[in-house]
Tab-separated table of C-alpha atoms in Angstrom:
chain	number	residue	atom	x	y	z
N	1	UNK	CA	10.377	-18.332	-4.300
N	2	UNK	CA	7.587	-17.832	-6.843
N	3	UNK	CA	9.703	-18.004	-9.401
N	4	UNK	CA	9.514	-15.622	-12.762
N	5	UNK	CA	6.115	-14.627	-13.339
N	6	UNK	CA	4.156	-13.431	-16.702
N	7	UNK	CA	1.138	-12.064	-17.190
N	8	UNK	CA	-1.757	-12.560	-19.217
N	9	UNK	CA	-1.007	-16.262	-19.701
N	10	UNK	CA	-3.213	-16.039	-22.695
N	11	UNK	CA	-3.906	-12.974	-25.304
N	12	UNK	CA	-6.121	-13.122	-28.007
N	13	UNK	CA	-6.362	-9.515	-30.138
N	14	UNK	CA	-7.370	-8.210	-33.139
N	15	UNK	CA	-4.708	-6.995	-35.918
N	16	UNK	CA	-3.713	-3.451	-34.993
N	17	UNK	CA	-4.013	-3.730	-31.257
N	18	UNK	CA	-2.096	-3.017	-28.838
N	19	UNK	CA	-0.474	-5.717	-26.681
N	20	UNK	CA	1.352	-5.035	-23.552
N	21	UNK	CA	2.741	-8.495	-21.844
N	22	UNK	CA	4.355	-8.128	-18.011
N	23	UNK	CA	7.071	-9.981	-16.397
N	24	UNK	CA	8.046	-10.192	-12.515
N	25	UNK	CA	11.797	-11.467	-12.484
N	26	UNK	CA	12.479	-13.475	-9.461
N	27	UNK	CA	14.208	-11.055	-6.646
N	28	UNK	CA	17.665	-10.433	-6.416
N	29	UNK	CA	17.976	-11.167	-10.012
N	30	UNK	CA	20.077	-8.911	-11.705
N	31	UNK	CA	19.545	-9.971	-15.273
N	32	UNK	CA	15.973	-10.159	-17.434
N	33	UNK	CA	15.352	-11.528	-20.520
N	34	UNK	CA	12.400	-11.929	-23.023
N	35	UNK	CA	11.916	-14.446	-25.551
N	36	UNK	CA	10.045	-15.542	-28.370
N	37	UNK	CA	9.222	-19.047	-29.081
N	38	UNK	CA	7.725	-20.273	-32.438
N	39	UNK	CA	7.642	-23.376	-34.542
N	40	UNK	CA	9.532	-21.737	-37.390
N	41	UNK	CA	12.440	-19.778	-35.603
N	42	UNK	CA	12.774	-21.419	-32.118
N	43	UNK	CA	13.416	-19.474	-28.993
N	44	UNK	CA	15.122	-16.183	-30.044
N	45	UNK	CA	16.155	-13.829	-27.934
N	46	UNK	CA	14.712	-10.072	-28.092
N	47	UNK	CA	15.817	-8.018	-25.793
N	48	UNK	CA	17.718	-8.326	-22.064
N	49	UNK	CA	18.296	-6.250	-18.939
N	50	UNK	CA	21.054	-5.728	-16.866
N	51	UNK	CA	19.495	-3.770	-13.399
N	52	UNK	CA	17.205	-2.353	-15.329
N	53	UNK	CA	19.177	-0.824	-18.279
N	54	UNK	CA	18.723	-2.391	-21.787
N	55	UNK	CA	21.933	-3.934	-22.469
N	56	UNK	CA	21.106	-5.502	-26.476
N	57	UNK	CA	18.043	-5.189	-28.137
N	58	UNK	CA	19.572	-6.430	-31.476
N	59	UNK	CA	16.946	-9.398	-31.459
N	60	UNK	CA	13.666	-6.897	-31.295
N	61	UNK	CA	12.099	-7.293	-34.753
N	62	UNK	CA	11.068	-3.958	-35.852
N	63	UNK	CA	10.189	-0.854	-34.002
N	64	UNK	CA	6.532	-1.719	-33.367
N	65	UNK	CA	8.213	-3.742	-30.505
N	66	UNK	CA	9.418	-1.860	-27.363
N	67	UNK	CA	10.582	-2.860	-23.869
N	68	UNK	CA	10.871	-1.333	-20.901
N	69	UNK	CA	12.114	-2.046	-16.946
N	70	UNK	CA	11.027	0.914	-14.937
N	71	UNK	CA	12.733	-1.290	-11.685
N	72	UNK	CA	13.606	-4.085	-10.404
N	73	UNK	CA	10.578	-6.089	-9.973
N	74	UNK	CA	8.772	-5.385	-13.287
N	75	UNK	CA	9.388	-5.502	-17.168
N	76	UNK	CA	7.074	-5.042	-20.053
N	77	UNK	CA	7.131	-5.883	-23.428
N	78	UNK	CA	4.818	-4.077	-26.187
N	79	UNK	CA	3.679	-4.483	-29.566
N	80	UNK	CA	2.072	-1.459	-31.064
N	81	UNK	CA	0.537	-1.912	-33.839
N	82	UNK	CA	0.468	-5.919	-33.492
N	83	UNK	CA	0.668	-8.262	-36.527
N	84	UNK	CA	-0.703	-11.773	-37.369
N	85	UNK	CA	2.980	-12.584	-37.820
N	86	UNK	CA	3.912	-12.079	-34.360
N	87	UNK	CA	1.709	-14.468	-32.910
N	88	UNK	CA	4.145	-16.750	-30.465
N	89	UNK	CA	4.477	-17.581	-27.138
N	90	UNK	CA	6.941	-14.915	-24.968
N	91	UNK	CA	9.034	-16.103	-22.446
N	92	UNK	CA	10.446	-13.780	-19.547
N	93	UNK	CA	13.538	-15.240	-17.655
N	94	UNK	CA	15.587	-13.944	-15.614
N	95	UNK	CA	19.234	-14.932	-13.859
N	96	UNK	CA	21.219	-13.883	-10.660
N	97	UNK	CA	24.526	-12.790	-12.413
N	98	UNK	CA	26.329	-13.252	-15.656
N	99	UNK	CA	27.224	-16.990	-15.886
N	100	UNK	CA	24.236	-18.250	-14.225
N	101	UNK	CA	21.625	-20.262	-15.345
N	102	UNK	CA	18.408	-18.485	-16.283
N	103	UNK	CA	15.078	-19.152	-14.741
N	104	UNK	CA	11.956	-19.095	-17.188
N	105	UNK	CA	8.545	-18.115	-16.876
N	106	UNK	CA	5.255	-19.871	-17.647
N	107	UNK	CA	4.914	-18.101	-21.063
N	108	UNK	CA	2.027	-15.996	-22.814
N	109	UNK	CA	0.749	-17.376	-25.832
N	110	UNK	CA	-0.209	-14.299	-27.781
N	111	UNK	CA	-2.681	-14.884	-30.879
N	112	UNK	CA	-3.183	-12.054	-33.040
N	113	UNK	CA	-6.406	-12.444	-35.374
K	1	UNK	CA	27.299	-13.900	-33.432
K	2	UNK	CA	27.155	-17.393	-31.866
K	3	UNK	CA	25.107	-20.361	-34.097
K	4	UNK	CA	24.150	-23.602	-32.383
K	5	UNK	CA	23.022	-26.432	-33.892
K	6	UNK	CA	21.649	-29.715	-32.817
K	7	UNK	CA	21.215	-33.265	-33.454
K	8	UNK	CA	18.730	-35.056	-34.199
K	9	UNK	CA	15.884	-33.608	-34.438
K	10	UNK	CA	13.486	-36.157	-33.269
K	11	UNK	CA	14.564	-38.971	-31.102
K	12	UNK	CA	12.686	-42.249	-30.055
K	13	UNK	CA	14.102	-44.643	-27.477
K	14	UNK	CA	12.502	-47.385	-25.910
K	15	UNK	CA	12.187	-46.990	-21.867
K	16	UNK	CA	15.204	-48.170	-20.360
K	17	UNK	CA	17.316	-47.479	-23.184
K	18	UNK	CA	19.583	-44.309	-23.028
K	19	UNK	CA	19.508	-41.220	-25.366
K	20	UNK	CA	22.077	-38.804	-27.125
K	21	UNK	CA	21.731	-35.329	-28.082
K	22	UNK	CA	24.860	-33.819	-29.428
K	23	UNK	CA	25.278	-29.903	-30.204
K	24	UNK	CA	27.908	-28.013	-32.230
K	25	UNK	CA	28.710	-24.207	-31.905
K	26	UNK	CA	30.589	-21.809	-33.738
K	27	UNK	CA	32.227	-19.215	-31.407
K	28	UNK	CA	35.273	-20.600	-29.899
K	29	UNK	CA	34.977	-17.866	-26.989
K	30	UNK	CA	31.795	-19.533	-25.381
K	31	UNK	CA	32.078	-21.170	-22.072
K	32	UNK	CA	28.519	-21.743	-21.096
K	33	UNK	CA	26.500	-24.287	-21.762
K	34	UNK	CA	23.551	-25.178	-20.595
K	35	UNK	CA	20.750	-27.808	-21.508
K	36	UNK	CA	16.891	-27.291	-20.808
K	37	UNK	CA	13.903	-29.601	-21.093
K	38	UNK	CA	10.347	-28.253	-22.637
K	39	UNK	CA	7.275	-30.323	-21.728
K	40	UNK	CA	4.251	-29.414	-24.226
K	41	UNK	CA	3.023	-26.111	-23.194
K	42	UNK	CA	5.210	-25.563	-20.449
K	43	UNK	CA	8.079	-23.181	-20.019
K	44	UNK	CA	12.072	-24.376	-20.889
K	45	UNK	CA	13.440	-25.601	-17.601
K	46	UNK	CA	17.471	-25.968	-16.743
K	47	UNK	CA	18.121	-29.654	-16.770
K	48	UNK	CA	21.923	-29.403	-16.303
K	49	UNK	CA	24.629	-26.771	-17.706
K	50	UNK	CA	28.353	-27.326	-18.104
K	51	UNK	CA	30.830	-24.730	-17.805
K	52	UNK	CA	34.251	-24.875	-20.456
K	53	UNK	CA	36.851	-25.588	-17.459
K	54	UNK	CA	35.013	-29.157	-17.180
K	55	UNK	CA	35.108	-31.965	-19.476
K	56	UNK	CA	31.972	-33.616	-17.791
K	57	UNK	CA	29.179	-33.340	-15.644
K	58	UNK	CA	26.405	-35.514	-13.991
K	59	UNK	CA	23.281	-35.665	-12.406
K	60	UNK	CA	21.792	-38.890	-11.750
K	61	UNK	CA	20.719	-39.987	-14.883
K	62	UNK	CA	21.920	-37.334	-16.854
K	63	UNK	CA	25.017	-36.563	-17.911
K	64	UNK	CA	26.764	-33.866	-20.178
K	65	UNK	CA	30.334	-33.650	-21.862
K	66	UNK	CA	31.972	-30.889	-23.856
K	67	UNK	CA	34.655	-31.116	-25.962
K	68	UNK	CA	36.019	-27.326	-26.407
K	69	UNK	CA	38.871	-28.153	-29.360
K	70	UNK	CA	36.018	-29.895	-31.870
K	71	UNK	CA	33.081	-26.858	-30.525
K	72	UNK	CA	30.639	-29.956	-29.274
K	73	UNK	CA	28.743	-30.886	-26.606
K	74	UNK	CA	26.290	-33.584	-25.807
K	75	UNK	CA	23.329	-34.663	-23.493
K	76	UNK	CA	23.343	-38.214	-22.131
K	77	UNK	CA	19.949	-39.575	-20.416
K	78	UNK	CA	20.536	-42.912	-19.461
K	79	UNK	CA	17.663	-45.787	-18.032
K	80	UNK	CA	14.768	-43.580	-20.051
K	81	UNK	CA	11.396	-43.327	-18.216
K	82	UNK	CA	7.960	-41.777	-20.151
K	83	UNK	CA	8.419	-38.663	-17.918
K	84	UNK	CA	11.991	-38.418	-20.318
K	85	UNK	CA	9.651	-37.572	-23.193
K	86	UNK	CA	10.195	-33.807	-23.926
K	87	UNK	CA	11.756	-31.226	-26.025
K	88	UNK	CA	15.431	-30.740	-25.196
K	89	UNK	CA	17.112	-27.594	-26.046
K	90	UNK	CA	21.272	-26.979	-26.141
K	91	UNK	CA	22.579	-23.152	-25.740
K	92	UNK	CA	25.703	-21.865	-25.290
K	93	UNK	CA	26.882	-18.207	-24.271
K	94	UNK	CA	30.098	-16.105	-23.676
K	95	UNK	CA	31.026	-15.109	-20.167
K	96	UNK	CA	31.535	-11.415	-21.435
K	97	UNK	CA	28.161	-11.412	-23.307
K	98	UNK	CA	25.156	-13.355	-21.448
K	99	UNK	CA	23.395	-14.055	-24.035
K	100	UNK	CA	22.103	-17.728	-24.732
K	101	UNK	CA	21.969	-19.019	-28.324
K	102	UNK	CA	19.670	-22.221	-28.302
K	103	UNK	CA	19.462	-24.824	-30.644
K	104	UNK	CA	16.379	-25.919	-32.642
K	105	UNK	CA	15.179	-28.536	-30.441
K	106	UNK	CA	15.059	-32.609	-30.099
K	107	UNK	CA	11.955	-34.199	-29.456
K	108	UNK	CA	12.218	-37.252	-27.560
K	109	UNK	CA	9.645	-39.632	-27.093
K	110	UNK	CA	10.422	-42.768	-24.533
K	111	UNK	CA	8.060	-45.980	-25.754
K	112	UNK	CA	6.828	-47.879	-22.705
């Protein structure tokens, strides 16, 4: 199995630009999670999906952040407009079902200048 | 929501010694407790997990214990090796709300 695949691995862009992060979960996994990791705040859950439906987006920082899952094999996290404080590593994870381990992708290191 | 506290924040041990990391949680309904290892610049990787119907689980040099009454769980690494050096995260979740709440992490350094 290829594992959770994220792209891009690194993204550097200027403040105000739109940023789109992509994730392909492990085939057959029904749950998909987006996390943000920073030194100050650690690992934070932003949003998660079950069968392509957003279940809990209470961790999404503000309206500048949006996430979609148009099908079982693809999800995006979009930031528009981006700000320097959005700089972080963004991880996508997936799991087979409730109560099963979450498997993380390699992350996207985002730098907003 | 769930609040997970993790101690210590840093831990330095001599190669061959044991390392113990402790976590406490606030939500008595939490029943799934995974531990992740994250090496520098890499993704978090699950190393062991435990559910509330079990008090202890072992996997080679790694063990996790759970005390539901006290609401705390611990990771034990025996015979530490340099490759055990990493940041370790504990987490907790409930079965009806599959959101993982993570501890702040413990940076473990194994001295050769």
